[in-house]
Structure formats: C-alpha cells, structure tokens
Amino acid sequence: MLFNKVSIIGFGLIGSSLACCIRLHNLAKEIVAVDCDRTVCEKALELGLADSAMVDLRNGVEDSDLVILAVPVGACGAVAETIRYSLKEGAIVTDVGSVKSAVVEAVQPHIPAHAHFIPAHPIAGTENSGPEAGFAELFDGRWCIITPLPETDIQAVEKITKLWEACGSTIEIMDVKRHDLILAITSHLPHLIAYTIVGTATDLEDDTMDDVIKFSASGFRDFTRIAASDPVMWRDVFLNNKEAVLEILQRFNEDITGLQKAIRKGDGDYLESAFTRTRDVRRQVIDAGQGG
Amino acid sequence: MLFNKVSIIGFGLIGSSLACCIRLHNLAKEIVAVDCDRTVCEKALELGLADSAMVDLRNGVEDSDLVILAVPVGACGAVAETIRYSLKEGAIVTDVGSVKSAVVEAVQPHIPAHAHFIPAHPIAGTENSGPEAGFAELFDGRWCIITPLPETDIQAVEKITKLWEACGSTIEIMDVKRHDLILAITSHLPHLIAYTIVGTATDLEDDTMDDVIKFSASGFRDFTRIAASDPVMWRDVFLNNKEAVLEILQRFNEDITGLQKAIRKGDGDYLESAFTRTRDVRRQVIDAGQGG
C-alpha cells in the first residue's frame, strides 16, 4: 500500500477520478474527501469514493500521508495557508493544477519544514465537472508532468511518481517555467480561442445560431467541446499564467492578422503556403502517439 | 438505377467517396473518373472506383446524365466553361463546394439551356486527401445542403436529393447567401483559427515544438487535425467566401481583444462570465445530435 491515509481537497472531475484510481489499484487504506460544498461531500460518500467526507479543511487533512489539492489553481494558496498547522510530520502535499509557477509561489511558503510539496499536473480532463464526472481511466496512457523544486525531497517525488504511474500515467519531470510556457501553447491558448469562437457565435441572432448548432459538425463542434470546460478552473488558469498566455496570444494575433490581410487582398499563394506548413504537424502528433 | 452514366471531375476525398457510394448502392451503370492528374486516374481504376478514367474534361463528360464537380471551389468556373459544349441534353451538373455564392456566379453562366446546375454541399470530410482517402460511409448520417437557384428545374433537384439520400445524408434546402454565412461561422472561421494556432506553434524553437507535440493532447491536438486539411481546397474557400469570413473574423477579433484585456487587468469576473455562457452551446450541439 502506497499511502495509509489520503485527503483529496476538491472533489471535482480530477479529485473524484483520482479517488476511483486509488480505490481500484488499492493505493491507500483510507480516502477522505474534502470539499467546501456539502452536497459534493455527500455525493462522494454516496458514490463510495471516500471513507469519510468533510467540509472542514483542517480536520480533513489530519493524519494524512498525502494531501492532494484538486481545487482551481487560484484557490491553492488559501487552502495551503489553512491546512499548514494540521499537516502531519512527513506529509506530502501535491496538486493537479494546469499552472505551476503561480501555484508554487502561493503554496510553498505555507508548507511547514516537516512536510513536502510536490507540484504535479496530469494532462487529462474532459469537459465534464463534478464528482459524478470522475472515472478511473481518465489518467490512463496520459502524461503527468511533475515539477519538483530544487530543494524537494527525492523520496517524496518518488512516491508521487508511483501514484501517477499506478494511475496509468507516464511521468515527465519539467522545470516550472517551462511547464507554464508549453501549457500556454498546447492548452491555455487553445481553450481561450475555443471560448472566444463559441462566444462570438452565441452573439448571433437566434435563428442563425440554430443553424450554427445544426451544421456544427463542419468544424465548430470541436470548439464547443473545449469551450464547455469548467469556467472557474479556466478563469484561474488565465489569471495565473497571464504572462505566458499573453505572450503566445500576441504571436497568434500577429499571425491571424497576416492571414486576414491575405484574404482581403486575395493573396492565394500566402494562404496556400500557410496552410501547407501546418499539415506536417498533424503527422508529428500522430507519430508521437498523441493522435487521440 | 438513378443515373445511367456519372462523371466525377476531381477524384479526391469527396469524389472518390461519392464513387464508393454510387458503386455500393448501385446508383449508376457507369462511373467516369476525370482528373487532371494522370496518376489519380490510374489510382481510380486500380481501386475499382471507376469504369473509365481520363484527364480530358470534354471527353470525360460526354453522354453523362450527371456531372459532379468535386474540384476546389476556385476551379469550378473554368471546368464549367470547358465542358459547356460537351454536356448532353438534360444533363445535371452539381458540385460539392464549401462556398456557394462564388461557385454559382462562376458556373451558372456556362451551363447551357438544355442542362441543369444544382449547387450542393455535403457537410462531411476528413483531414485526408486523394483518391485513396475515400470511403462509402463518409456522408452517412451527415447533412447535405442543396442551394437551388430560383429558376432551377425541380426534377433535377429531386434527383440530386435522391443521390445524397442514397449516400445516407439528410437534405437541407438553403439560400445561397445564408449557406455562405452559416458555413463561415461553423467551418471557415474554425479552420482559419486552427491553421493560425498550429502555424503560431511551428514558429517556436525546435525543442519547444517537440514538447508541444508531446503534450498536444491538452487541447492543441484537436486543432492539428483541422489544420491538416487540404491547403488548396481551403485557400479557395477563403478566396471565395471573403466577405462572410472577414465579417465573422472581425467579430472574433473584437471578442478576443476583450478577453485579452481582461487577462491583462486580472478581471476574473469578465473571464468567468464569458466562459460560462459558452457552456450551454455544447449541450445544444449534443441535443441536436451533432456531438460526434
């Protein structure tokens, strides 16, 4: 057994999926669900995903070997501050956030010397939220990026590695800053774009929107799936990875302005060459086993 | 049997898939593949998708009851001009283009009085191109939009309707202008955005791009699939639906500027409310049976 007692704070899609995995693979003796929403706590018990459930953070982490912060990234700092005096000797605190620099800055100062903080980010998710959205296969075959700090205890890193490997994930160790840049490109900008394009469509007249829904299979529908992701989680991602997101968004804006001009001027050569060079990326994605 | 002889001009993904359907459902006695690329003609015969294949357009349409223009939309006008004197009495000419106004303008003047032009657009496709990419199920359960002109022969419209229904499609009759607006939103803008974001990423340093590919499952990969679509086909779409695309792109730009400002200012309320209103669109897409 990897852990004696595990506390999962925030019992949404990721938290409940982790509970499913821990149960399925027998990774802990006891699971505590901690969520500020009492109905979520009740649901966690009802689904049999936790041995106990509570809204109180301090009680929730008592005696736990592992405390998983599965709340929106903007909430991690306040949670860490609240639980700091309740963490037991040798406790490992980890998170699952899509942003690492801001989380490390917010959480690390509150981690007592007798505990360890291991920042982690499973590259997995669906557009569904809440405790009922969780399932044990969510992390299977997916990457989990761990961004240990220079001073991090190596044995604690190993335990978190084992946890994610048991969930079926492959581990990548990465620098905090680099994580935030890569994710800004692969995840944060795509989500921002998808939210924008679906938002632009919802401003159309009702009957136009009806036809947009009806014929959405021609491209639009792929964006609606992404734009259905949890609003609070994503609000926090953008607020907490501001710098990297704004930088990559700036580049995107320059590129779309170039294409816009080419369309306006009827510059077919520009368009064709722009559309040709992106083709090869798909092949690379498939070759990397990420074709989905 | 719906048709005696069918000529398919342009034997790419759509053309070859149509040939598969016509064979499978026994919709014509004879299929002629017409393509300016001799190797494509040979491939069509090798795959058994045509009874004859030729590069010459005029010979290719001789004695055909149905002539399908399955070339990039920018080529439709020139093809129609070339075949105009070779069309038999009562021949139906149809197309499969993603743009309708420009195609009607380019093709209709060349259609002789003894023939009929029925513009059509199957809402179906994959990111693969060429005669080997075709398959009979491509149109199954998908929409096919027909945009008949006011003067169009009703029996010819019925024959094209039967053709697409036999391929498994559901028919929607729509006005040419409206088609181009709806598709600009559901298909053309999403493709432009996907081409842009994948292009932006390819400008990054090599080692950054390697990680982008590796972790592309977090959102980026959905865009790479769309951005792998045929460059010439899409060049022609943007050149020929300029007005509608630029109008919707303008709205998109305004919306993304609003989000960019909110991120810069740290306006969480703005972001959360923007991300909340798009969530419902996904439910509407699923309710409309377009969830994919």
Coordinates of C-alpha atoms in Angstrom, one line a residue:
Chain A
M1 CA 0.0 0.0 0.0
L2 CA 1.5 3.3 -1.1
F3 CA -0.3 5.5 1.5
N4 CA -2.1 5.0 4.7
K5 CA -4.5 7.9 4.5
V6 CA -5.1 10.2 1.5
S7 CA -7.1 13.5 1.6
I8 CA -8.4 14.8 -1.6
I9 CA -9.3 18.5 -1.4
G10 CA -11.8 19.5 -4.1
F11 CA -13.8 16.6 -5.3
G12 CA -14.5 17.6 -8.9
L13 CA -13.5 15.7 -12.1
I14 CA -9.8 15.3 -11.2
G15 CA -10.3 14.7 -7.5
S16 CA -13.0 12.0 -8.0
S17 CA -11.1 10.3 -10.8
L18 CA -8.1 10.1 -8.5
A19 CA -10.3 8.6 -5.8
C20 CA -11.5 6.0 -8.3
C21 CA -7.9 5.1 -9.2
I22 CA -6.8 4.9 -5.6
R23 CA -9.7 2.6 -4.8
L24 CA -9.2 0.5 -8.0
H25 CA -5.5 0.0 -7.5
N26 CA -5.6 -0.2 -3.8
L27 CA -3.1 2.6 -3.3
A28 CA -4.4 3.8 0.2
K29 CA -6.1 2.4 3.2
E30 CA -8.3 5.4 3.7
I31 CA -9.6 8.2 1.5
V32 CA -11.0 11.5 2.9
A33 CA -13.0 13.7 0.5
V34 CA -12.7 17.4 1.5
D35 CA -14.9 19.9 -0.3
C36 CA -16.4 23.2 0.7
D37 CA -19.7 22.1 -0.9
R38 CA -21.6 19.8 1.4
T39 CA -23.6 18.2 -1.4
V40 CA -20.3 17.3 -3.1
C41 CA -19.2 15.6 0.2
E42 CA -22.5 13.6 0.3
K43 CA -22.1 12.6 -3.3
A44 CA -18.5 11.4 -2.7
L45 CA -19.8 9.1 0.0
E46 CA -22.8 8.0 -2.0
L47 CA -20.6 7.0 -4.9
G48 CA -18.4 5.1 -2.4
L49 CA -15.4 7.1 -3.5
A50 CA -14.4 8.1 0.1
D51 CA -14.4 6.6 3.6
S52 CA -15.3 9.9 5.1
A53 CA -16.1 13.4 3.8
M54 CA -16.0 16.8 5.3
V55 CA -16.1 20.5 4.6
D56 CA -13.5 21.5 7.2
L57 CA -10.1 21.7 5.7
R58 CA -8.1 21.3 8.9
N59 CA -9.9 18.2 10.1
G60 CA -9.8 16.9 6.6
V61 CA -6.0 16.7 6.4
E62 CA -5.3 15.4 9.9
D63 CA -3.1 12.3 10.0
S64 CA -3.0 12.2 6.2
D65 CA 0.2 11.0 4.5
L66 CA -0.9 12.5 1.2
V67 CA -2.9 15.7 0.7
I68 CA -4.0 16.3 -2.9
L69 CA -5.0 19.9 -3.8
A70 CA -7.6 19.4 -6.6
V71 CA -9.1 22.8 -6.4
P72 CA -8.9 25.6 -9.1
V73 CA -5.4 27.0 -9.1
G74 CA -6.4 30.3 -7.7
A75 CA -7.6 28.6 -4.5
C76 CA -4.5 26.5 -3.8
G77 CA -2.7 29.3 -1.8
A78 CA -5.6 29.9 0.6
V79 CA -6.1 26.1 1.1
A80 CA -2.4 25.6 1.9
E81 CA -2.5 28.5 4.4
T82 CA -5.5 27.0 6.1
I83 CA -4.1 23.5 6.4
R84 CA -0.5 24.4 7.3
Y85 CA -0.7 23.6 11.0
S86 CA -2.7 20.5 10.6
L87 CA -0.2 18.6 8.3
K88 CA 1.4 15.7 10.0
E89 CA 5.1 15.0 10.2
G90 CA 6.3 13.8 6.7
A91 CA 3.1 14.6 5.0
I92 CA 3.3 15.1 1.2
V93 CA 1.2 17.8 -0.3
T94 CA 0.7 17.7 -4.1
D95 CA -1.6 19.5 -6.6
V96 CA -3.0 18.9 -10.0
G97 CA -3.1 22.4 -11.4
S98 CA -2.6 23.5 -15.1
V99 CA -0.3 26.3 -13.9
K100 CA 2.8 25.7 -11.9
S101 CA 4.7 28.9 -11.2
A102 CA 1.8 30.7 -9.6
V103 CA 0.8 27.6 -7.6
V104 CA 4.3 27.1 -6.3
E105 CA 4.5 30.8 -5.3
A106 CA 1.2 30.6 -3.5
V107 CA 1.6 27.2 -1.8
Q108 CA 5.3 26.7 -1.0
P109 CA 5.6 29.5 1.7
H110 CA 2.8 27.7 3.7
I111 CA 4.4 24.2 3.7
P112 CA 6.0 23.5 7.1
A113 CA 9.6 22.2 7.2
H114 CA 8.3 18.7 8.3
A115 CA 6.2 18.3 5.1
H116 CA 6.9 18.2 1.4
F117 CA 5.2 19.9 -1.6
I118 CA 5.4 18.2 -4.9
P119 CA 3.7 20.2 -7.8
A120 CA 2.2 17.9 -10.4
H121 CA -0.1 18.3 -13.4
P122 CA -1.9 15.4 -15.0
I123 CA -2.5 16.2 -18.7
A124 CA -6.0 14.8 -18.7
G125 CA -9.5 16.0 -18.5
T126 CA -13.0 16.1 -20.1
E127 CA -15.5 18.9 -20.5
N128 CA -17.5 17.5 -17.6
S129 CA -17.2 18.7 -14.0
G130 CA -18.2 17.5 -10.5
P131 CA -17.8 14.2 -8.5
E132 CA -20.0 12.2 -10.8
A133 CA -17.8 13.0 -13.8
G134 CA -14.9 11.1 -12.4
F135 CA -13.7 7.7 -13.8
A136 CA -10.6 5.6 -13.1
E137 CA -9.4 5.5 -16.7
L138 CA -9.0 9.3 -17.0
F139 CA -5.3 9.3 -16.5
D140 CA -4.5 6.0 -18.3
G141 CA -2.0 6.4 -21.1
R142 CA -1.7 10.2 -20.4
W143 CA 1.2 12.3 -19.3
C144 CA 1.7 13.6 -15.8
I145 CA 4.2 16.4 -15.5
I146 CA 5.9 16.7 -12.1
T147 CA 7.8 20.0 -11.5
P148 CA 9.9 19.4 -8.3
L149 CA 11.6 22.4 -6.7
P150 CA 15.4 22.3 -6.3
E151 CA 15.0 21.6 -2.5
T152 CA 12.4 18.9 -2.9
D153 CA 12.8 15.6 -1.0
I154 CA 13.6 12.9 -3.5
Q155 CA 11.6 10.2 -1.8
A156 CA 8.5 12.3 -1.8
V157 CA 8.9 12.8 -5.6
E158 CA 9.3 9.1 -5.9
K159 CA 6.0 8.5 -4.1
I160 CA 4.1 10.9 -6.3
T161 CA 5.7 9.3 -9.3
K162 CA 4.5 5.9 -8.1
L163 CA 1.0 7.3 -7.5
W164 CA 0.6 8.6 -11.1
E165 CA 2.3 5.6 -12.6
A166 CA -0.3 3.4 -10.8
C167 CA -3.0 5.5 -12.4
G168 CA -1.6 4.6 -15.8
S169 CA 0.3 7.9 -16.5
T170 CA 3.7 8.4 -17.9
I171 CA 5.8 10.8 -15.9
E172 CA 7.7 13.8 -17.3
I173 CA 9.9 15.9 -15.0
M174 CA 10.0 19.5 -16.0
D175 CA 11.0 22.9 -14.9
V176 CA 8.2 25.1 -13.5
K177 CA 8.7 28.0 -16.0
R178 CA 8.9 25.7 -19.0
H179 CA 5.8 23.8 -18.0
D180 CA 3.9 27.1 -18.0
L181 CA 5.1 28.1 -21.4
I182 CA 4.4 24.7 -23.0
L183 CA 1.0 24.5 -21.5
A184 CA 0.2 28.1 -22.6
I185 CA 0.7 26.9 -26.2
T186 CA -0.8 23.4 -26.0
S187 CA -3.7 24.0 -23.7
H188 CA -4.3 27.6 -22.5
L189 CA -4.4 29.4 -25.8
P190 CA -6.5 26.6 -27.5
H191 CA -9.0 26.9 -24.7
L192 CA -9.1 30.7 -24.9
I193 CA -9.6 30.6 -28.7
A194 CA -12.3 28.0 -28.3
Y195 CA -14.1 30.0 -25.7
T196 CA -13.8 33.1 -28.0
I197 CA -15.2 31.5 -31.2
V198 CA -18.1 29.8 -29.4
G199 CA -18.8 33.2 -27.6
T200 CA -18.7 35.0 -31.0
A201 CA -21.3 32.6 -32.3
T202 CA -23.6 33.0 -29.3
D203 CA -23.9 36.7 -30.1
L204 CA -25.6 35.9 -33.4
E205 CA -29.3 36.2 -34.0
D206 CA -31.3 33.2 -32.6
D207 CA -32.2 31.7 -36.0
T208 CA -28.6 32.0 -37.2
M209 CA -27.4 30.3 -34.0
D210 CA -29.9 27.4 -34.6
D211 CA -28.3 26.7 -38.0
V212 CA -24.8 27.0 -36.5
I213 CA -25.7 24.3 -34.0
K214 CA -27.4 22.2 -36.7
F215 CA -24.3 22.3 -39.0
S216 CA -21.7 22.4 -36.3
A217 CA -20.1 19.1 -37.5
S218 CA -18.1 21.1 -40.1
G219 CA -15.6 22.3 -37.5
F220 CA -17.4 24.4 -34.9
R221 CA -18.4 21.4 -32.8
D222 CA -14.8 20.5 -31.9
F223 CA -14.6 24.0 -30.3
T224 CA -17.8 23.6 -28.4
R225 CA -16.4 20.6 -26.5
I226 CA -13.4 22.6 -25.4
A227 CA -15.5 25.7 -24.6
A228 CA -17.7 23.6 -22.3
S229 CA -14.8 23.2 -19.7
D230 CA -15.2 24.4 -16.2
P231 CA -15.4 28.2 -16.2
V232 CA -13.9 28.8 -12.7
M233 CA -11.0 26.4 -13.3
W234 CA -10.2 28.2 -16.6
R235 CA -10.7 31.7 -15.2
D236 CA -8.0 30.8 -12.6
V237 CA -5.7 29.4 -15.3
F238 CA -5.7 32.6 -17.3
L239 CA -5.3 34.8 -14.2
N240 CA -2.4 32.7 -13.0
N241 CA -0.5 32.1 -16.2
K242 CA -1.0 35.7 -17.5
E243 CA 2.5 36.3 -18.8
A244 CA 2.9 33.2 -20.9
V245 CA -0.6 33.3 -22.2
L246 CA -0.4 37.0 -23.3
E247 CA 2.9 36.4 -25.0
I248 CA 1.7 33.5 -27.1
L249 CA -1.6 35.3 -27.7
Q250 CA 0.3 38.2 -29.1
R251 CA 2.1 35.9 -31.6
F252 CA -1.3 34.4 -32.5
N253 CA -2.8 37.8 -33.2
E254 CA 0.1 38.8 -35.5
D255 CA -0.4 35.5 -37.4
I256 CA -4.1 35.9 -37.8
T257 CA -3.7 39.5 -38.9
G258 CA -1.4 38.2 -41.7
L259 CA -4.0 35.7 -42.9
Q260 CA -6.7 38.3 -42.6
K261 CA -4.7 40.7 -44.9
A262 CA -4.1 37.8 -47.3
I263 CA -7.8 37.0 -47.6
R264 CA -8.6 40.7 -48.0
K265 CA -6.0 41.1 -50.8
G266 CA -6.9 37.8 -52.4
D267 CA -3.3 36.5 -51.9
G268 CA -3.8 32.8 -52.6
D269 CA -0.1 32.0 -52.5
Y270 CA 0.3 33.3 -49.0
L271 CA -2.8 31.3 -47.8
E272 CA -1.7 28.1 -49.6
S273 CA 1.8 28.2 -48.1
A274 CA 0.5 29.0 -44.6
F275 CA -1.9 26.0 -44.8
T276 CA 0.7 23.7 -46.2
R277 CA 3.3 24.1 -43.4
T278 CA 0.8 23.2 -40.7
R279 CA 0.0 19.8 -42.4
D280 CA 3.1 18.2 -41.2
V281 CA 2.4 19.0 -37.5
R282 CA -0.5 16.5 -37.6
R283 CA 1.8 13.7 -38.8
Q284 CA 4.2 14.6 -35.9
V285 CA 1.3 14.4 -33.4
I286 CA 0.3 11.0 -34.7
D287 CA 3.9 9.8 -34.7
A288 CA 4.2 10.9 -31.1
G289 CA 1.2 8.7 -30.2
Q290 CA -0.9 11.7 -29.4
G291 CA -3.4 11.5 -32.3
G292 CA -6.2 10.6 -30.0
Chain B
M1 CA -31.0 2.9 -61.3
L2 CA -30.8 6.6 -60.6
F3 CA -28.4 7.5 -63.4
N4 CA -27.0 5.9 -66.5
K5 CA -23.6 7.5 -66.6
V6 CA -22.0 9.7 -64.0
S7 CA -18.8 11.7 -64.4
I8 CA -16.9 12.7 -61.3
I9 CA -14.5 15.6 -62.0
G10 CA -11.8 15.8 -59.3
F11 CA -11.1 12.4 -57.7
G12 CA -10.0 13.5 -54.2
L13 CA -11.6 12.6 -50.9
I14 CA -15.1 13.7 -51.8
G15 CA -15.0 12.5 -55.4
S16 CA -13.7 9.0 -54.5
S17 CA -16.1 8.7 -51.6
L18 CA -19.0 9.5 -53.9
A19 CA -17.8 6.9 -56.3
C20 CA -17.7 4.4 -53.4
C21 CA -21.3 5.3 -52.6
I22 CA -22.5 5.1 -56.1
R23 CA -21.0 1.6 -56.5
L24 CA -22.2 0.4 -53.2
H25 CA -25.8 1.5 -53.6
N26 CA -25.9 0.8 -57.3
L27 CA -26.9 4.3 -58.3
A28 CA -25.3 4.4 -61.8
K29 CA -24.5 2.0 -64.6
E30 CA -21.2 3.7 -65.3
I31 CA -18.7 5.9 -63.5
V32 CA -16.1 8.0 -65.2
A33 CA -13.3 9.5 -63.2
V34 CA -12.0 12.7 -64.6
D35 CA -8.9 14.2 -63.1
C36 CA -6.1 16.4 -64.5
D37 CA -3.6 14.2 -62.6
R38 CA -2.9 11.1 -64.6
T39 CA -1.7 9.1 -61.5
V40 CA -5.0 9.9 -59.8
C41 CA -6.9 8.5 -62.9
E42 CA -4.8 5.3 -62.7
K43 CA -5.5 5.0 -58.9
A44 CA -9.2 5.4 -59.5
L45 CA -9.2 2.4 -61.9
E46 CA -6.8 0.4 -59.7
L47 CA -9.2 0.9 -56.7
G48 CA -12.1 -0.2 -59.0
L49 CA -13.9 3.0 -58.3
A50 CA -14.5 3.9 -62.0
D51 CA -15.2 2.1 -65.2
S52 CA -13.0 4.5 -67.1
A53 CA -10.8 7.4 -66.2
M54 CA -9.4 10.3 -68.3
V55 CA -7.7 13.6 -68.0
D56 CA -9.7 15.3 -70.8
L57 CA -12.7 17.1 -69.4
R58 CA -14.7 17.3 -72.6
N59 CA -14.4 13.6 -73.3
G60 CA -15.0 12.9 -69.7
V61 CA -18.5 14.4 -69.5
E62 CA -19.7 13.1 -72.9
D63 CA -23.1 11.3 -72.6
S64 CA -23.2 11.7 -68.9
D65 CA -26.5 12.2 -67.1
L66 CA -24.7 13.6 -64.1
V67 CA -21.5 15.6 -63.9
I68 CA -20.2 16.1 -60.4
L69 CA -17.7 19.0 -59.9
A70 CA -15.5 17.8 -57.0
V71 CA -12.6 20.2 -57.5
P72 CA -11.5 23.0 -55.3
V73 CA -14.2 25.8 -55.5
G74 CA -11.8 28.2 -57.3
A75 CA -11.6 25.7 -60.2
C76 CA -15.3 25.2 -60.8
G77 CA -15.8 28.1 -63.2
A78 CA -13.0 27.1 -65.5
V79 CA -14.2 23.5 -65.5
A80 CA -17.8 24.5 -66.3
E81 CA -16.5 26.7 -69.2
T82 CA -14.5 23.8 -70.6
I83 CA -17.3 21.2 -70.5
R84 CA -20.2 23.5 -71.6
Y85 CA -20.4 22.3 -75.2
S86 CA -20.0 18.7 -74.3
L87 CA -22.9 18.4 -71.9
K88 CA -25.7 16.2 -73.2
E89 CA -29.4 17.2 -73.4
G90 CA -30.9 17.2 -69.9
A91 CA -27.5 16.6 -68.1
I92 CA -27.4 17.6 -64.5
V93 CA -24.3 19.4 -63.2
T94 CA -23.7 19.5 -59.5
D95 CA -20.9 20.5 -57.2
V96 CA -19.7 19.7 -53.6
G97 CA -18.1 23.1 -52.7
S98 CA -18.0 24.6 -49.3
V99 CA -18.8 28.0 -50.8
K100 CA -21.9 28.6 -52.9
S101 CA -22.3 32.2 -54.0
A102 CA -18.9 32.3 -55.8
V103 CA -19.5 28.9 -57.3
V104 CA -22.9 29.8 -58.6
E105 CA -21.5 33.0 -60.1
A106 CA -18.7 31.2 -61.8
V107 CA -20.5 28.1 -63.0
Q108 CA -24.1 29.1 -63.8
P109 CA -23.3 31.4 -66.9
H110 CA -21.6 28.4 -68.6
I111 CA -24.5 26.0 -68.1
P112 CA -26.4 25.6 -71.4
A113 CA -30.1 25.9 -71.5
H114 CA -30.6 22.2 -72.1
A115 CA -28.7 21.3 -68.9
H116 CA -29.3 22.0 -65.1
F117 CA -26.9 23.2 -62.4
I118 CA -27.8 22.1 -58.8
P119 CA -25.3 23.5 -56.3
A120 CA -24.8 21.2 -53.3
H121 CA -22.5 20.9 -50.3
P122 CA -22.1 17.7 -48.3
I123 CA -21.1 18.7 -44.7
A124 CA -18.6 15.9 -44.4
G125 CA -14.9 15.4 -44.7
T126 CA -11.7 14.2 -43.0
E127 CA -8.2 15.7 -42.9
N128 CA -7.1 13.2 -45.6
S129 CA -7.0 13.9 -49.3
G130 CA -6.7 12.0 -52.5
P131 CA -8.5 9.0 -54.1
E132 CA -7.3 6.6 -51.5
A133 CA -8.8 8.6 -48.7
G134 CA -12.4 8.0 -49.9
F135 CA -14.9 5.7 -48.2
A136 CA -18.6 4.9 -48.6
E137 CA -19.6 5.9 -45.1
L138 CA -18.3 9.5 -45.3
F139 CA -21.7 11.0 -45.9
D140 CA -23.7 8.7 -43.7
G141 CA -25.7 10.5 -41.1
R142 CA -24.4 13.9 -42.3
W143 CA -26.1 16.9 -43.7
C144 CA -26.1 17.8 -47.4
I145 CA -27.1 21.4 -48.1
I146 CA -28.7 22.0 -51.5
T147 CA -29.0 25.6 -52.6
P148 CA -31.2 25.5 -55.7
L149 CA -31.5 28.7 -57.8
P150 CA -34.9 30.2 -58.3
E151 CA -35.0 29.1 -62.0
T152 CA -33.8 25.5 -61.1
D153 CA -35.6 22.5 -62.6
I154 CA -37.5 20.8 -59.8
Q155 CA -37.0 17.3 -61.1
A156 CA -33.2 17.8 -61.3
V157 CA -33.3 19.0 -57.7
E158 CA -35.2 15.8 -56.8
K159 CA -32.6 13.6 -58.5
I160 CA -29.7 15.3 -56.6
T161 CA -31.7 14.9 -53.4
K162 CA -32.1 11.1 -54.1
L163 CA -28.4 10.8 -54.8
W164 CA -27.4 12.3 -51.4
E165 CA -30.2 10.5 -49.5
A166 CA -28.9 7.2 -51.0
C167 CA -25.4 8.2 -49.6
G168 CA -27.1 8.3 -46.1
S169 CA -27.3 12.1 -45.9
T170 CA -30.1 14.3 -44.7
I171 CA -31.0 17.1 -47.1
E172 CA -31.4 20.8 -46.1
I173 CA -32.6 23.3 -48.7
M174 CA -31.0 26.7 -48.1
D175 CA -30.5 30.1 -49.8
V176 CA -27.0 30.6 -51.3
K177 CA -26.1 33.7 -49.2
R178 CA -27.3 32.1 -46.0
H179 CA -25.3 29.0 -46.7
D180 CA -22.1 31.0 -47.0
L181 CA -22.8 32.9 -43.8
I182 CA -23.5 29.8 -41.7
L183 CA -20.5 28.0 -43.1
A184 CA -18.3 30.9 -42.5
I185 CA -19.1 30.5 -38.8
T186 CA -19.3 26.8 -38.4
S187 CA -16.5 25.8 -40.7
H188 CA -14.4 28.5 -42.4
L189 CA -13.5 30.5 -39.3
P190 CA -12.8 27.4 -37.2
H191 CA -10.4 26.2 -40.0
L192 CA -8.7 29.6 -40.2
I193 CA -8.2 29.7 -36.4
A194 CA -6.9 26.2 -36.4
Y195 CA -4.4 26.9 -39.2
T196 CA -3.3 30.0 -37.3
I197 CA -2.7 28.4 -34.0
V198 CA -0.8 25.5 -35.4
G199 CA 1.2 27.9 -37.6
T200 CA 2.0 30.0 -34.5
A201 CA 3.3 26.9 -32.8
T202 CA 5.5 25.9 -35.7
D203 CA 7.3 29.2 -35.4
L204 CA 8.6 28.2 -32.0
E205 CA 12.1 26.9 -31.4
D206 CA 12.6 23.2 -32.3
D207 CA 12.9 21.9 -28.7
T208 CA 9.8 23.9 -27.6
M209 CA 7.9 22.5 -30.6
D210 CA 8.9 18.9 -29.6
D211 CA 7.3 19.4 -26.2
V212 CA 4.2 21.0 -27.8
I213 CA 3.8 17.8 -29.9
K214 CA 4.4 15.6 -26.9
F215 CA 1.8 17.3 -24.7
S216 CA -0.6 18.2 -27.5
A217 CA -3.4 16.1 -26.0
S218 CA -4.3 19.0 -23.7
G219 CA -6.1 20.9 -26.5
F220 CA -3.7 21.6 -29.3
R221 CA -4.1 18.2 -31.0
D222 CA -7.7 18.9 -31.9
F223 CA -6.5 21.9 -33.9
T224 CA -3.8 19.9 -35.6
R225 CA -6.4 17.6 -37.1
I226 CA -8.3 20.5 -38.6
A227 CA -5.1 22.3 -39.7
A228 CA -4.1 19.2 -41.7
S229 CA -6.9 19.7 -44.2
D230 CA -6.2 20.2 -47.9
P231 CA -4.4 23.5 -48.4
V232 CA -5.6 24.2 -51.9
M233 CA -9.2 23.4 -51.1
W234 CA -9.0 25.8 -48.1
R235 CA -7.1 28.5 -50.0
D236 CA -10.0 28.6 -52.5
V237 CA -12.7 28.6 -49.7
F238 CA -11.2 31.8 -48.2
L239 CA -10.7 33.5 -51.5
N240 CA -14.3 32.7 -52.5
N241 CA -16.1 33.5 -49.3
K242 CA -14.1 36.5 -48.4
E243 CA -16.9 38.8 -47.3
A244 CA -18.6 36.5 -44.8
V245 CA -15.3 35.2 -43.5
L246 CA -13.9 38.7 -42.9
E247 CA -17.1 39.8 -41.2
I248 CA -17.1 37.0 -38.7
L249 CA -13.3 37.2 -38.2
Q250 CA -13.8 40.9 -37.3
R251 CA -16.3 39.9 -34.6
F252 CA -13.9 37.2 -33.4
N253 CA -11.1 39.7 -33.2
E254 CA -13.2 42.1 -31.1
D255 CA -14.1 39.3 -28.7
I256 CA -10.6 38.0 -28.2
T257 CA -9.4 41.6 -27.6
G258 CA -11.9 41.8 -24.8
L259 CA -10.6 38.6 -23.2
Q260 CA -7.0 39.7 -23.7
K261 CA -7.7 42.9 -21.8
A262 CA -9.5 41.0 -19.0
I263 CA -6.5 38.7 -18.6
R264 CA -4.1 41.7 -18.6
K265 CA -6.2 43.5 -16.0
G266 CA -6.9 40.4 -14.0
D267 CA -10.6 40.8 -14.4
G268 CA -11.8 37.3 -13.2
D269 CA -15.5 38.2 -13.3
Y270 CA -15.3 39.0 -17.0
L271 CA -13.5 35.8 -17.8
E272 CA -15.8 33.6 -15.7
S273 CA -18.9 35.1 -17.2
A274 CA -17.5 34.7 -20.8
F275 CA -16.6 31.1 -20.1
T276 CA -20.0 30.3 -18.5
R277 CA -22.2 31.4 -21.4
T278 CA -20.4 29.1 -23.9
R279 CA -21.0 26.0 -21.8
D280 CA -24.7 25.8 -22.8
V281 CA -23.8 25.7 -26.5
R282 CA -22.2 22.2 -26.1
R283 CA -25.4 20.9 -24.6
Q284 CA -27.3 22.3 -27.6
V285 CA -24.9 20.7 -30.0
I286 CA -25.4 17.3 -28.3
D287 CA -29.2 17.8 -28.2
A288 CA -29.1 18.4 -32.0
G289 CA -27.3 15.0 -32.4
Q290 CA -24.1 16.7 -33.6
G291 CA -22.0 15.8 -30.6
G292 CA -19.8 13.5 -32.7

